[in-house]
Coordinates of C-alpha atoms in Angstrom, one line a residue:
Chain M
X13 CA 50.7 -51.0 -7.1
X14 CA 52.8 -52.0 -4.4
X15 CA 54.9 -55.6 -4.8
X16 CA 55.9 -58.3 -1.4
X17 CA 58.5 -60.0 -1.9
X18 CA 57.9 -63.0 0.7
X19 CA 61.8 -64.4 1.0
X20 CA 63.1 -61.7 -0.5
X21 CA 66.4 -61.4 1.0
X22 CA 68.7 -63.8 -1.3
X23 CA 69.8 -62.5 -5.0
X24 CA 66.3 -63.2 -6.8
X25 CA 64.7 -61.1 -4.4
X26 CA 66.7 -58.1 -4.2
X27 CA 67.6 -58.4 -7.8
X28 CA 63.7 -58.1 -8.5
X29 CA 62.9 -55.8 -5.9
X30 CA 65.6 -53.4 -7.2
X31 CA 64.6 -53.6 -10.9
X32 CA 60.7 -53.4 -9.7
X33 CA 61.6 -50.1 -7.7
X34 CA 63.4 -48.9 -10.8
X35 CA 60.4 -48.9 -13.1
X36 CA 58.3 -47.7 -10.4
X37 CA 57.0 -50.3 -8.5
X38 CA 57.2 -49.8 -4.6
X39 CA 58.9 -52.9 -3.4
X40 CA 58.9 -54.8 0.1
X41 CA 61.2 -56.9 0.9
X42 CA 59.7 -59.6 3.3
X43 CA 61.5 -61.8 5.2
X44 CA 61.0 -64.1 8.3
X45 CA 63.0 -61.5 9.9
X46 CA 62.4 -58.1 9.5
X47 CA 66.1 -57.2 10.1
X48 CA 67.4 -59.2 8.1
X49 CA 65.3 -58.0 5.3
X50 CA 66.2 -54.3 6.8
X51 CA 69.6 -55.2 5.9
X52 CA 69.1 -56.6 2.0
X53 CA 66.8 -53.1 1.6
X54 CA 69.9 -50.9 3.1
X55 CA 72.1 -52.7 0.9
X56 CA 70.3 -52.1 -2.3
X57 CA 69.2 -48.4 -1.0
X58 CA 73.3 -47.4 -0.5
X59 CA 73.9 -49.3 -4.0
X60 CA 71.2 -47.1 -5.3
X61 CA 70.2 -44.4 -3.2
X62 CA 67.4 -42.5 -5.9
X63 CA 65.8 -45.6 -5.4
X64 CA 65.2 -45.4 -1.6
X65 CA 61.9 -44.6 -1.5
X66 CA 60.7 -47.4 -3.4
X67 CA 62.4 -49.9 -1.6
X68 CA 61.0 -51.3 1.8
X69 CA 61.1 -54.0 4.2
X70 CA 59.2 -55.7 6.6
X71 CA 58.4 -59.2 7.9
X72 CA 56.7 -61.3 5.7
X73 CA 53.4 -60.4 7.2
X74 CA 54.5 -57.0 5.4
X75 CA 55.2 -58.5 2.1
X76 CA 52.2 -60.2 2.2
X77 CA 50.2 -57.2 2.7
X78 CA 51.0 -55.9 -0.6
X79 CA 48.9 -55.6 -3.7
X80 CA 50.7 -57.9 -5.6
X81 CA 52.9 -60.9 -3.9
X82 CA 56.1 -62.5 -5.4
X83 CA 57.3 -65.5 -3.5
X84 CA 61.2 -65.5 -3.6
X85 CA 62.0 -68.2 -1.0
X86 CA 64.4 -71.3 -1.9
X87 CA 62.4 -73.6 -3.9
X88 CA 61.7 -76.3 -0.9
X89 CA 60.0 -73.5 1.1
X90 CA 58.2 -71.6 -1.0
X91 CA 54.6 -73.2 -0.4
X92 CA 54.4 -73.1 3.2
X93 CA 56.0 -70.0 3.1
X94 CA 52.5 -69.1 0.8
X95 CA 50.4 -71.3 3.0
X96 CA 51.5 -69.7 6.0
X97 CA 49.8 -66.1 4.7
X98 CA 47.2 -67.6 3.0
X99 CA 44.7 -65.2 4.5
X100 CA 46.6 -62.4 3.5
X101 CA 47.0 -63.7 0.0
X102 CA 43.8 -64.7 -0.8
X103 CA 42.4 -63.5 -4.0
X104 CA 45.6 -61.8 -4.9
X105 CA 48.1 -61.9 -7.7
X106 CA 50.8 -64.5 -6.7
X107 CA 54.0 -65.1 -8.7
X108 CA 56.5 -68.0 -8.1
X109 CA 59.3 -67.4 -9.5
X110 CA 61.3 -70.5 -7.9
X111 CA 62.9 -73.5 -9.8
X112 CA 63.7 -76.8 -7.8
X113 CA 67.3 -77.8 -9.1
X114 CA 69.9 -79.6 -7.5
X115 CA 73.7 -79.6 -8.4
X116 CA 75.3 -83.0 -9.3
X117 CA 79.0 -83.1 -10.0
X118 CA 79.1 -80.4 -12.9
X119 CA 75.1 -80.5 -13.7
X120 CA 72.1 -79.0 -13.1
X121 CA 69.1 -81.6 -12.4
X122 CA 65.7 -80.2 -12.2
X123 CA 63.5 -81.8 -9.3
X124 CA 59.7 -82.9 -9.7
X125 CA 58.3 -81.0 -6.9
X126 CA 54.8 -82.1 -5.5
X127 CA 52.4 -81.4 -8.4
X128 CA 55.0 -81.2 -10.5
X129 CA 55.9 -77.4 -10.2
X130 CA 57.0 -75.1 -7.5
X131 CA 54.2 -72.7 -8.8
X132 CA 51.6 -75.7 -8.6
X133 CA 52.3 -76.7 -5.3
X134 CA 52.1 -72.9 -4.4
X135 CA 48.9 -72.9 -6.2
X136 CA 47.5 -76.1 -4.2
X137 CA 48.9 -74.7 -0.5
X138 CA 46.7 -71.2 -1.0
X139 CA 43.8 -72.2 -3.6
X140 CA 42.1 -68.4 -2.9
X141 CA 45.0 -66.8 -4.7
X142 CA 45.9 -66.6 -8.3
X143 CA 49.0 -68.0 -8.4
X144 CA 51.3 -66.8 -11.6
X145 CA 54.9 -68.7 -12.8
X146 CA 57.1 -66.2 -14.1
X147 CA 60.6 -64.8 -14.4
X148 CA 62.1 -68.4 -13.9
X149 CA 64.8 -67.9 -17.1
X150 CA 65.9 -64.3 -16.0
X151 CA 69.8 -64.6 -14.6
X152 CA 69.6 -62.7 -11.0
X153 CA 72.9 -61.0 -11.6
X154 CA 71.6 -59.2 -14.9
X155 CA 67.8 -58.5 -13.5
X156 CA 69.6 -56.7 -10.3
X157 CA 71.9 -54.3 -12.7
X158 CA 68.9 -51.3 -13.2
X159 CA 69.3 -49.1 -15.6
X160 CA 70.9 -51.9 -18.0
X161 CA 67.9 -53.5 -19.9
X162 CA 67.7 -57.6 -20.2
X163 CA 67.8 -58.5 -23.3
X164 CA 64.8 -61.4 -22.5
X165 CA 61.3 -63.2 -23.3
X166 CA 59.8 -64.1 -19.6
X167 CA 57.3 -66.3 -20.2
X168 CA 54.6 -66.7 -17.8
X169 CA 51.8 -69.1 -16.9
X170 CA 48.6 -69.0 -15.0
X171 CA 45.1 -69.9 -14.6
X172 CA 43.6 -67.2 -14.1
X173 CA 44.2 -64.9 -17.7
X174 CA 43.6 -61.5 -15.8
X175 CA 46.3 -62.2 -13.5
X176 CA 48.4 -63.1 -15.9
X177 CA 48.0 -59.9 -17.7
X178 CA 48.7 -58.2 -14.3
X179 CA 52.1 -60.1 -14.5
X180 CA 52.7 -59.3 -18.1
X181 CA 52.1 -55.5 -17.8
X182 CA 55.1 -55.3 -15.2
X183 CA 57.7 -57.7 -17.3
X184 CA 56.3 -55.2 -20.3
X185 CA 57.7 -52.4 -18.3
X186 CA 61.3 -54.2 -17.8
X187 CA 63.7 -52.2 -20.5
X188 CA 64.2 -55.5 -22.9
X189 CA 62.1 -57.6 -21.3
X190 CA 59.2 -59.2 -23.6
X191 CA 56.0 -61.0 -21.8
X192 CA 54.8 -63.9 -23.6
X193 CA 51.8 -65.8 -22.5
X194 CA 52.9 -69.2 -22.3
X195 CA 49.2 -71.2 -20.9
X196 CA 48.3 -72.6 -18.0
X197 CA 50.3 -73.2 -15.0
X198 CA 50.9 -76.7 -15.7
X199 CA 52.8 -75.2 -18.4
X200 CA 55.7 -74.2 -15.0
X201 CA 56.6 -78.0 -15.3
X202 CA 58.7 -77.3 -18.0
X203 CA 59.4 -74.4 -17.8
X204 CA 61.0 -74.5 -14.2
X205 CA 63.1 -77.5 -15.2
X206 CA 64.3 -75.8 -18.4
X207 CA 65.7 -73.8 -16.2
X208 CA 68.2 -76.5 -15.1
X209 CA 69.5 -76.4 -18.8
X210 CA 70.2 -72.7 -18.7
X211 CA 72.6 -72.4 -15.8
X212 CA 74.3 -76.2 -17.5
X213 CA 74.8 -73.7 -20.6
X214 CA 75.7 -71.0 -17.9
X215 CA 78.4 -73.2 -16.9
X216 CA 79.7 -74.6 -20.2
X217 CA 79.6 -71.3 -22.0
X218 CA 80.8 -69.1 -18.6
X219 CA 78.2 -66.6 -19.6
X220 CA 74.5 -65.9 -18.3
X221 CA 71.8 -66.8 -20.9
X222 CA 69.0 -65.3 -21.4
X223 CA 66.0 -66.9 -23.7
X224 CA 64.3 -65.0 -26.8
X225 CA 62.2 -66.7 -29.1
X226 CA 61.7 -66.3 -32.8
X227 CA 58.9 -66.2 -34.7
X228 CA 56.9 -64.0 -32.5
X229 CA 56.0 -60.5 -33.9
X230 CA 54.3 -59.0 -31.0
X231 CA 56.9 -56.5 -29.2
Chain C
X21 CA 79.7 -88.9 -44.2
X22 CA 75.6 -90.7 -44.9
X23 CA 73.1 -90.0 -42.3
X24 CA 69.9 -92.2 -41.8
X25 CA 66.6 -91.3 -40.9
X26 CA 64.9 -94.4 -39.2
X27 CA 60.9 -93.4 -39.5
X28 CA 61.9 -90.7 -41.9
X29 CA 58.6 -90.3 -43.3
X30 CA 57.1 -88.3 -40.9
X31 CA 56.9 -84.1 -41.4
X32 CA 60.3 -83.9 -38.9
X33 CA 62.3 -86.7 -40.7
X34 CA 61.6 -85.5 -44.3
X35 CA 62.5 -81.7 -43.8
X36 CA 65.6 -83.1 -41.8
X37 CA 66.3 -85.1 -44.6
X38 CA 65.8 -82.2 -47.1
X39 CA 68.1 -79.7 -45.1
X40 CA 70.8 -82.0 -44.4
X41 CA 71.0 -83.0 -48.1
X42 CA 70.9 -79.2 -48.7
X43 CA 74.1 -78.7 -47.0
X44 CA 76.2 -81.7 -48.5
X45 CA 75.3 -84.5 -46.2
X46 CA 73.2 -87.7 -48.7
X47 CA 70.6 -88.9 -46.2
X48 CA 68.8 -92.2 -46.3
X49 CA 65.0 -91.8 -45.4
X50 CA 64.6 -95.3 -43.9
X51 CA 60.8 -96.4 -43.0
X52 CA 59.6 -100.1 -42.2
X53 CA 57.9 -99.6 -45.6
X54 CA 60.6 -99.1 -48.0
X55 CA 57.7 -98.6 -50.5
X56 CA 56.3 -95.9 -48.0
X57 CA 60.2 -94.3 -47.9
X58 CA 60.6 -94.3 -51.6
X59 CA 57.5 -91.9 -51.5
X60 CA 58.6 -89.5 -49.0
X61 CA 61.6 -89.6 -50.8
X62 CA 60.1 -88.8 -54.5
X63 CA 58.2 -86.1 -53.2
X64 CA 61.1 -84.4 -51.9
X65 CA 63.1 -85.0 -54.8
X66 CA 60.1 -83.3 -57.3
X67 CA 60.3 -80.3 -54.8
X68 CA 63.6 -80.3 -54.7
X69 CA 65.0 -81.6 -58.2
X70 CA 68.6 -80.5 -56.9
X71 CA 68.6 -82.7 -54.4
X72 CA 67.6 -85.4 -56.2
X73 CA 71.1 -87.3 -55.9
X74 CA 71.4 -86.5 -52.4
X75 CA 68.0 -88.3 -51.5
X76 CA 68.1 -92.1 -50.5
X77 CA 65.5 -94.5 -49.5
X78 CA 65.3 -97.7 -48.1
X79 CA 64.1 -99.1 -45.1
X80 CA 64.8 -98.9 -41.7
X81 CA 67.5 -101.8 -41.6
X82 CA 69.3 -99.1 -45.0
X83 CA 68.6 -96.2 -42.7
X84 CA 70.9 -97.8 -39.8
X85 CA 73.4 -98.7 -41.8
X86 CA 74.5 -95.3 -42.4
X87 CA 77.4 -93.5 -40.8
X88 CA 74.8 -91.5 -38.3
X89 CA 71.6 -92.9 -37.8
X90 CA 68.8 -90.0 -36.8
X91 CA 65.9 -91.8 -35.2
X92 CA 62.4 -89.5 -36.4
X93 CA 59.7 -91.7 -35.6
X94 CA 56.6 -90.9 -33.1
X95 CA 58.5 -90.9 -29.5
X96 CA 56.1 -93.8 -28.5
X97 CA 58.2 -95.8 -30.9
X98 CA 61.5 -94.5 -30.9
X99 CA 63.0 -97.0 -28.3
X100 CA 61.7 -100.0 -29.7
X101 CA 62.9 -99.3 -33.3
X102 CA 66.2 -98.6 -32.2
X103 CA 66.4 -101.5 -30.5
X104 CA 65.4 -104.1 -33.7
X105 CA 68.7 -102.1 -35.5
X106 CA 71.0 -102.5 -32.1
X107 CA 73.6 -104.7 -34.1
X108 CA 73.7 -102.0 -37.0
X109 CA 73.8 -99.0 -34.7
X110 CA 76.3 -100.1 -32.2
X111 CA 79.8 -97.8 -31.6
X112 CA 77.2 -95.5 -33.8
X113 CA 76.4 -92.0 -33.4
X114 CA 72.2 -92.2 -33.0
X115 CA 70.3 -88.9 -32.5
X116 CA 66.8 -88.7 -31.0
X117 CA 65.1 -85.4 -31.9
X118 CA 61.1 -87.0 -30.5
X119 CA 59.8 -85.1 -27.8
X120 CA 57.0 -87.0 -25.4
X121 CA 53.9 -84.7 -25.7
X122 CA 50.0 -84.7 -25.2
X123 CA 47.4 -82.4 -26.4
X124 CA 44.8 -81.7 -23.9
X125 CA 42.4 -79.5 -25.1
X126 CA 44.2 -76.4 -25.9
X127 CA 47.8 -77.3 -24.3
X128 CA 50.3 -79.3 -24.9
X129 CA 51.3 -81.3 -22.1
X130 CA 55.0 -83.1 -21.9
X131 CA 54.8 -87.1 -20.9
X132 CA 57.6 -88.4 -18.7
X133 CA 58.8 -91.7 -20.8
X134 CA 60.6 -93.8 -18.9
X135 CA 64.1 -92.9 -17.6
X136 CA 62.8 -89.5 -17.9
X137 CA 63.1 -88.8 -21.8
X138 CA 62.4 -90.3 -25.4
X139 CA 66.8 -89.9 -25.8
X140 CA 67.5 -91.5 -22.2
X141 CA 65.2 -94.6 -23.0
X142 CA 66.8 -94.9 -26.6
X143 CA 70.1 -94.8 -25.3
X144 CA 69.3 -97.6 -22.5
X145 CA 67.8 -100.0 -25.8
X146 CA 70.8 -99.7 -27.1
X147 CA 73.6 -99.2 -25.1
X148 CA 76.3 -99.9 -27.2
X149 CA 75.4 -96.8 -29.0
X150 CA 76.2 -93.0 -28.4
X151 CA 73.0 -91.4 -27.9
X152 CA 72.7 -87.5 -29.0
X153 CA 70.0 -85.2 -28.2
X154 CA 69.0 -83.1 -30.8
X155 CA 66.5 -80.9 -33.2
X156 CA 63.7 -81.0 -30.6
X157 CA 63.1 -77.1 -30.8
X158 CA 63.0 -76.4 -34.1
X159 CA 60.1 -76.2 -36.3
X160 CA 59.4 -79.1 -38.8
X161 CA 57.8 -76.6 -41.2
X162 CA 61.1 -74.0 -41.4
X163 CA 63.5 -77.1 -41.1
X164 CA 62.4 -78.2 -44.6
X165 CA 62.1 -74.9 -45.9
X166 CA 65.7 -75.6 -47.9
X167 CA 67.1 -72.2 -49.0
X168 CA 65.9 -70.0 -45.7
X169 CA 68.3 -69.8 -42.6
X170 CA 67.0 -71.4 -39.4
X171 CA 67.4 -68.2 -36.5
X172 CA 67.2 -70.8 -33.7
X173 CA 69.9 -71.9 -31.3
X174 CA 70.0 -76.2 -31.4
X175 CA 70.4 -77.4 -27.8
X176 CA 73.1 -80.6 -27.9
X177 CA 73.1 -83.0 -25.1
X178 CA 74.8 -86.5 -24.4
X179 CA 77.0 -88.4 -22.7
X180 CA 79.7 -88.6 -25.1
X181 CA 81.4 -85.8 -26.2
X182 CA 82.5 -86.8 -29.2
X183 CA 79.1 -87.7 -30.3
X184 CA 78.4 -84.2 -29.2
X185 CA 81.1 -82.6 -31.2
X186 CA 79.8 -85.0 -34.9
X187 CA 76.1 -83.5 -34.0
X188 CA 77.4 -79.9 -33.4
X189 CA 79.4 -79.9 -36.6
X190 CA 76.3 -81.2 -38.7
X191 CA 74.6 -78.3 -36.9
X192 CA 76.8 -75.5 -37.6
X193 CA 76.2 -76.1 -41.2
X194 CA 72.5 -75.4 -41.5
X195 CA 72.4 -71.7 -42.0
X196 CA 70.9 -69.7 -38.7
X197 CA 71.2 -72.2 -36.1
X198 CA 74.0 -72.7 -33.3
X199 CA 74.9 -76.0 -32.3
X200 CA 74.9 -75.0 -28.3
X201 CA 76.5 -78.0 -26.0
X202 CA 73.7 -78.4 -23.5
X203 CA 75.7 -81.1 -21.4
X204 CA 74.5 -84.9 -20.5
X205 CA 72.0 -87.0 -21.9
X206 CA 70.0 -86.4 -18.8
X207 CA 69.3 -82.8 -20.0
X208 CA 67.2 -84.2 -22.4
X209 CA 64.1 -84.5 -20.0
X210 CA 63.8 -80.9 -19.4
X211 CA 64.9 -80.3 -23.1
X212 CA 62.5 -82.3 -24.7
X213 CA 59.5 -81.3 -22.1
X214 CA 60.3 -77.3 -22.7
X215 CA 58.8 -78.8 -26.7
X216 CA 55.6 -78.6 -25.1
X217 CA 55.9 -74.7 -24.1
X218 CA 57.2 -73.9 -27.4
X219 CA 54.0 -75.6 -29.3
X220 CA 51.9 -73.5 -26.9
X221 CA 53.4 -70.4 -28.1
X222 CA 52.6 -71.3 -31.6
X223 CA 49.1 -72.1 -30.8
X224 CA 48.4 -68.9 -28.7
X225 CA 50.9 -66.2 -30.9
X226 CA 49.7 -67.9 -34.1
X227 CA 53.4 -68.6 -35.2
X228 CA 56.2 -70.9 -35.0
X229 CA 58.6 -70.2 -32.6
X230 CA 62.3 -71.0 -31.8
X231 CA 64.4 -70.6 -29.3
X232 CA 67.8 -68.2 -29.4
X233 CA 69.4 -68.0 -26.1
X234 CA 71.2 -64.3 -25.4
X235 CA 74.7 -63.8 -23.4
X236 CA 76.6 -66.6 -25.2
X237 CA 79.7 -65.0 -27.4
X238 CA 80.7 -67.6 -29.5
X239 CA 79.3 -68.2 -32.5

């Protein structure tokens, strides 16, 4: 199975496309340009040269090609960035992986995007694809150190249940990474905003967090 | 120091009002019906016969006389019965712990009150007051089971940080859960509507769920 990254230049795309390579997902890493993404694949490939042969690039066009599509633009771009490869997209596995957040002064401030969610105005802009909210909570910096699990629920939302069990069986293969099915993807709302909370805690505490939940004996 | 419970009868206000009597602090379970809070309050006290001294009753206008003033009642409600105490809860420490939720058929859907959450629109009806954020994670059910730890981090949020700091220290008593300082009141929103992914986590993993957050050192 072969994973786009549409927007996959900045640190949640080559963080993912790094740690996807690692547990043996070919990655491409799509961007409007294709040199630039040639660039942010060189750079991981030198970091970690075993994985260069998992990790590709192309234009977006590329990334969209794939079997599975993550859309890893800035938050404000992420559904015409899906709407503009709707063709390509349609009836495929979509994740959004985006938060809309703004800075003011020392806080975080999470944004009410149209529909309320990035992932459900992704959703609305290519209505053939099954579009899946996940890895929203993972700090970039950890999920781009391979090799060094993330101690980490991801809890993802959808739908459409088989495609969120096509989302859960890659977290499940993330060393420390735990999929929980968190219900339909109205349920992003929250979730993306929660988000905004995490990097306050981030900022207070100087740290990364990470969530786990309690209570839940599934592994 | 006496905590209140304003609507205390409910199944979040009585285990509140069981653990924090467990760990040295007498709490008054206030309810319009003083009749209706010496109830809640018996039935606690034959569970608990130990904490019999530690229980009070009375109603509401008792419950906001107290030193801190915890406002449990339905979050429709919350504003409005803070505001009939404003005179007794002013320079105060008032927590809201009510999150704004829906069921729709099998989810849980967060509401937006106005100014975004239950704790924002408290602290506008009563101004003079210092509004904390508080308890909106963990479960009703293990909060009143006296005796067992809590493993759940407690996300704090408000405007003043000395308010904070009284809610964190009441916190860091209850055995298992971190008092983590989750910045201003306006955190709230997203705090309160991430209740509403948690409750769907229960529903789907059959469980009762709580959040720890990993990468944060101190204790």
């Amino acid at each position: 199975m072969r994973i786009g990254i549409l927007g996959g230049t900045g640190p949640a795309g080559t963080s993912l496309a790094a740690r996807l390579a690692s547990i043996g997902y070919p990655a491409v890493i799509g961007s409007r340009s294709k040199y630039r993404a040639m660039e942010a694949r060189d750079a991981l490939a030198e970091r970690w040269p075993a994985l260069a042969d998992s990790l590709q690039y192309g234009d977006n066009h590329a990334a969209a090609d794939c079997d599975v599509v993550v859309i890893a633009t800035p938050w404000d771009s992420a559904a015409t960035t899906a709407q503009e490869h709707a063709d390509a997209l349609a009836g495929k596995v979509v994740i959004s992986m985006a938060n809309a957040l703004v800075r003011v002064g020392h806080e975080f401030q999470p944004l009410v995007p149209p529909r309320g969610s990035v992932a459900a105005h992704v959703q609305a802009a290519i209505p053939r694809s099954r579009v899946v909210a996940a890895f929203h909570h993972l700090p970039a910096t950890e999920l781009g150190q391979i090799g060094e699990p993330i101690d980490s629920d991801v809890l993802i939302c959808g739908d459409d249940p088989a495609a969120v069990r096509t989302v859960s069986d890659i977290v499940a293969n993330i060393p420390g990474c735990r999929p929980l099915d968190a219900g339909e993807l109205s349920n992003a709302t929250a979730i993306e905003a929660f988000t905004a909370v995490l990097l306050q805690l981030n900022v207070r505490y100087k740290t990364r967090v990470a969530p786990k939940l309690t209570g839940i004996k599934q592994s």
